[in-house]
mmCIF file of C-alpha atoms in Angstrom:
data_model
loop_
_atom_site.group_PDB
_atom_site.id
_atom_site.type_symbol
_atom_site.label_atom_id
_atom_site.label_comp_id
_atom_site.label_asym_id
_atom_site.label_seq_id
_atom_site.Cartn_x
_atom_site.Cartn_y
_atom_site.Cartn_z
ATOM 1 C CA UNK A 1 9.970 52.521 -19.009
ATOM 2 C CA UNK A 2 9.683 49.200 -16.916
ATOM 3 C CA UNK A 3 8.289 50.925 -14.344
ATOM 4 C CA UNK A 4 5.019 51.882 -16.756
ATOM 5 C CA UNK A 5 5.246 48.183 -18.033
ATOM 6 C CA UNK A 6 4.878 46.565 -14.750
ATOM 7 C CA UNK A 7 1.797 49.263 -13.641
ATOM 8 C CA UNK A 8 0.315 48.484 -16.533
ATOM 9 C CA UNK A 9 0.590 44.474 -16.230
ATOM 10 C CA UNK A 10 -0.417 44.730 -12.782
ATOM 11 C CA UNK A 11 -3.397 47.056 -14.027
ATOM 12 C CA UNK A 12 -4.272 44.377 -16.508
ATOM 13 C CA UNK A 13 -4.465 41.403 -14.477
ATOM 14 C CA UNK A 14 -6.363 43.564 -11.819
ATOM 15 C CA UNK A 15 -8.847 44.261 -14.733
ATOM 16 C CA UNK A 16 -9.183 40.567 -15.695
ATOM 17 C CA UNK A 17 -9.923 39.196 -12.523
ATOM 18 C CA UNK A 18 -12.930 41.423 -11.509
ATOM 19 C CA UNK A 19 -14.343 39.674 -14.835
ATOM 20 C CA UNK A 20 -17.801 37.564 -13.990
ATOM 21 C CA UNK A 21 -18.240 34.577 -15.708
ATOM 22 C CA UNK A 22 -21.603 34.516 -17.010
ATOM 23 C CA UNK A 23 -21.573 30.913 -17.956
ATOM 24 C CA UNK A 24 -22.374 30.441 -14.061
ATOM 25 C CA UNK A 25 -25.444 32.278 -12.678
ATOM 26 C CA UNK A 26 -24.592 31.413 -9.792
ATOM 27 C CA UNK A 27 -21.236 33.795 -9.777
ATOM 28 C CA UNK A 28 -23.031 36.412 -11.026
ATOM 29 C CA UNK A 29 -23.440 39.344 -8.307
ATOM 30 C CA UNK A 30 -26.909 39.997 -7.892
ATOM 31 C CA UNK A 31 -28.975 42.408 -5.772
ATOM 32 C CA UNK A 32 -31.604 41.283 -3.139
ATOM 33 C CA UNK A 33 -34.163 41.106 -5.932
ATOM 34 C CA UNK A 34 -31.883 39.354 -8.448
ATOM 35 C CA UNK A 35 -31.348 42.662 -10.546
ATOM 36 C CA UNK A 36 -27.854 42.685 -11.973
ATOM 37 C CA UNK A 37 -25.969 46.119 -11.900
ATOM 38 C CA UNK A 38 -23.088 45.402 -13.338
ATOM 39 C CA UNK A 39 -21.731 47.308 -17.088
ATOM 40 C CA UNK A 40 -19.881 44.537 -18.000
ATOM 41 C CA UNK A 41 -22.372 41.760 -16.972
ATOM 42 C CA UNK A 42 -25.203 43.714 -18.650
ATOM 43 C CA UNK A 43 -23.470 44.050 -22.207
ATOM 44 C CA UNK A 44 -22.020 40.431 -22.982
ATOM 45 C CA UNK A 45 -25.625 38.887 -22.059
ATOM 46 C CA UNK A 46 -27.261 42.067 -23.985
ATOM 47 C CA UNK A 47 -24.583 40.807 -26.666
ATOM 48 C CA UNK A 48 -25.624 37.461 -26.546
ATOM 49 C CA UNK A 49 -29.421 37.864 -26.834
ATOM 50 C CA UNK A 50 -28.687 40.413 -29.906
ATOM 51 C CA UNK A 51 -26.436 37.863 -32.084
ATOM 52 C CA UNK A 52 -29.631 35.058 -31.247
ATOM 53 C CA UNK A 53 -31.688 38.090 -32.261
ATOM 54 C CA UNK A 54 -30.291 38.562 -35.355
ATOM 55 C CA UNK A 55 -30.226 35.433 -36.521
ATOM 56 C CA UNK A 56 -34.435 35.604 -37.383
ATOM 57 C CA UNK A 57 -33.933 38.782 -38.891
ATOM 58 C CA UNK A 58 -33.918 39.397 -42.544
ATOM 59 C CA UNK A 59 -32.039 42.705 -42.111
ATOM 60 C CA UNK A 60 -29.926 41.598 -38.973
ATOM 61 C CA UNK A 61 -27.491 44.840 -39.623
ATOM 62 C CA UNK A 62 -30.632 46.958 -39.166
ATOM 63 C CA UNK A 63 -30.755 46.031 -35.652
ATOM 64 C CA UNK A 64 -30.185 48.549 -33.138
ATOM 65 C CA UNK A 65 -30.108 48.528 -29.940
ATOM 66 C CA UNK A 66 -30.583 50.795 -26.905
ATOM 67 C CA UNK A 67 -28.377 50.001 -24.475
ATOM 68 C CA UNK A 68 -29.630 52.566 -21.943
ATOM 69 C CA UNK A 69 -32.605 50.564 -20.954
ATOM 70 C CA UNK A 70 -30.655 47.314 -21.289
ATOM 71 C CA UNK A 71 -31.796 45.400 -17.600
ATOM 72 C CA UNK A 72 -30.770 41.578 -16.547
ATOM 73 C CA UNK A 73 -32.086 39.705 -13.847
ATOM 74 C CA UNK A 74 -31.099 36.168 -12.608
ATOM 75 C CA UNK A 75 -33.732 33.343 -12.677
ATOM 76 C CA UNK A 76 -34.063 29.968 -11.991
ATOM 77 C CA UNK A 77 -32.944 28.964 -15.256
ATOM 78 C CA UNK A 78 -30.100 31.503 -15.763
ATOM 79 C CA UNK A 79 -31.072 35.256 -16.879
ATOM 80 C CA UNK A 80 -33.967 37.277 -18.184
ATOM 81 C CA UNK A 81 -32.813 40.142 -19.986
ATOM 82 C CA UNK A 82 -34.332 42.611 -21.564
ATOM 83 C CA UNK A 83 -33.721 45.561 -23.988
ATOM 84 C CA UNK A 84 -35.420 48.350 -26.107
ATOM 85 C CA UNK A 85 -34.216 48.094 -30.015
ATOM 86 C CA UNK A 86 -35.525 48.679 -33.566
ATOM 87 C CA UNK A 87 -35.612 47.003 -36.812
ATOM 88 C CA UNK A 88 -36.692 46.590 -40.034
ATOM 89 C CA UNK A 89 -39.254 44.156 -40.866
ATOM 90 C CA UNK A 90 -40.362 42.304 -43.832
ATOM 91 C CA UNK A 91 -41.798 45.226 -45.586
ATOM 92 C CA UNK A 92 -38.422 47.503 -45.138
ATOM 93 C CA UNK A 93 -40.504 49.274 -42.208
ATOM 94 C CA UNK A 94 -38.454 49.961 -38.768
ATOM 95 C CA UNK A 95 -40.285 49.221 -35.930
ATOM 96 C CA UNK A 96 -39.561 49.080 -32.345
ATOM 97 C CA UNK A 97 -39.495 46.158 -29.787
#
């Protein structure tokens, strides 16, 4: 039983410190172009642009998002980032952006 614990701990804090912090561009591992490949990376800014997002909506729980063609790239200010996702407008219509 402490044998599991310990593998587990030492899994853990493996885990934690391959985290990037995306507070610092500059951190952030980037390709020769600037693209940035990484899962993790690529969700909490996707995250972060779809909570700003929703904030104009009217219908922010109609919001959804397709992750598969979420990209990032870094720029001189920070990030671009850019995702497919629908919505409903004003008139209860879902369109796409």
């Amino acid at each position: 039983m402490k044998s599991i614990l310990l593998v587990l701990v030492v899994l853990l804090t493996a885990c934690s410190s391959q985290k990037q912090d995306i507070t610092k561009p500059e951190t952030v591992k980037a390709d020769e172009k600037g693209n940035i490949n990484d899962a993790n990376v690529l969700v909490d800014l996707s995250t972060i642009c779809q909570i700003e997002i929703q904030k104009s909506m009217k219908d922010p729980n109609s919001m959804k998002i397709d992750f598969a063609t979420a990209r990032a790239w870094k720029s001189e200010k920070g990030y671009k980032v850019g995702f497919k996702f629908d919505g409903k407008n004003g008139f209860g219509g879902t369109i796409s952006h």
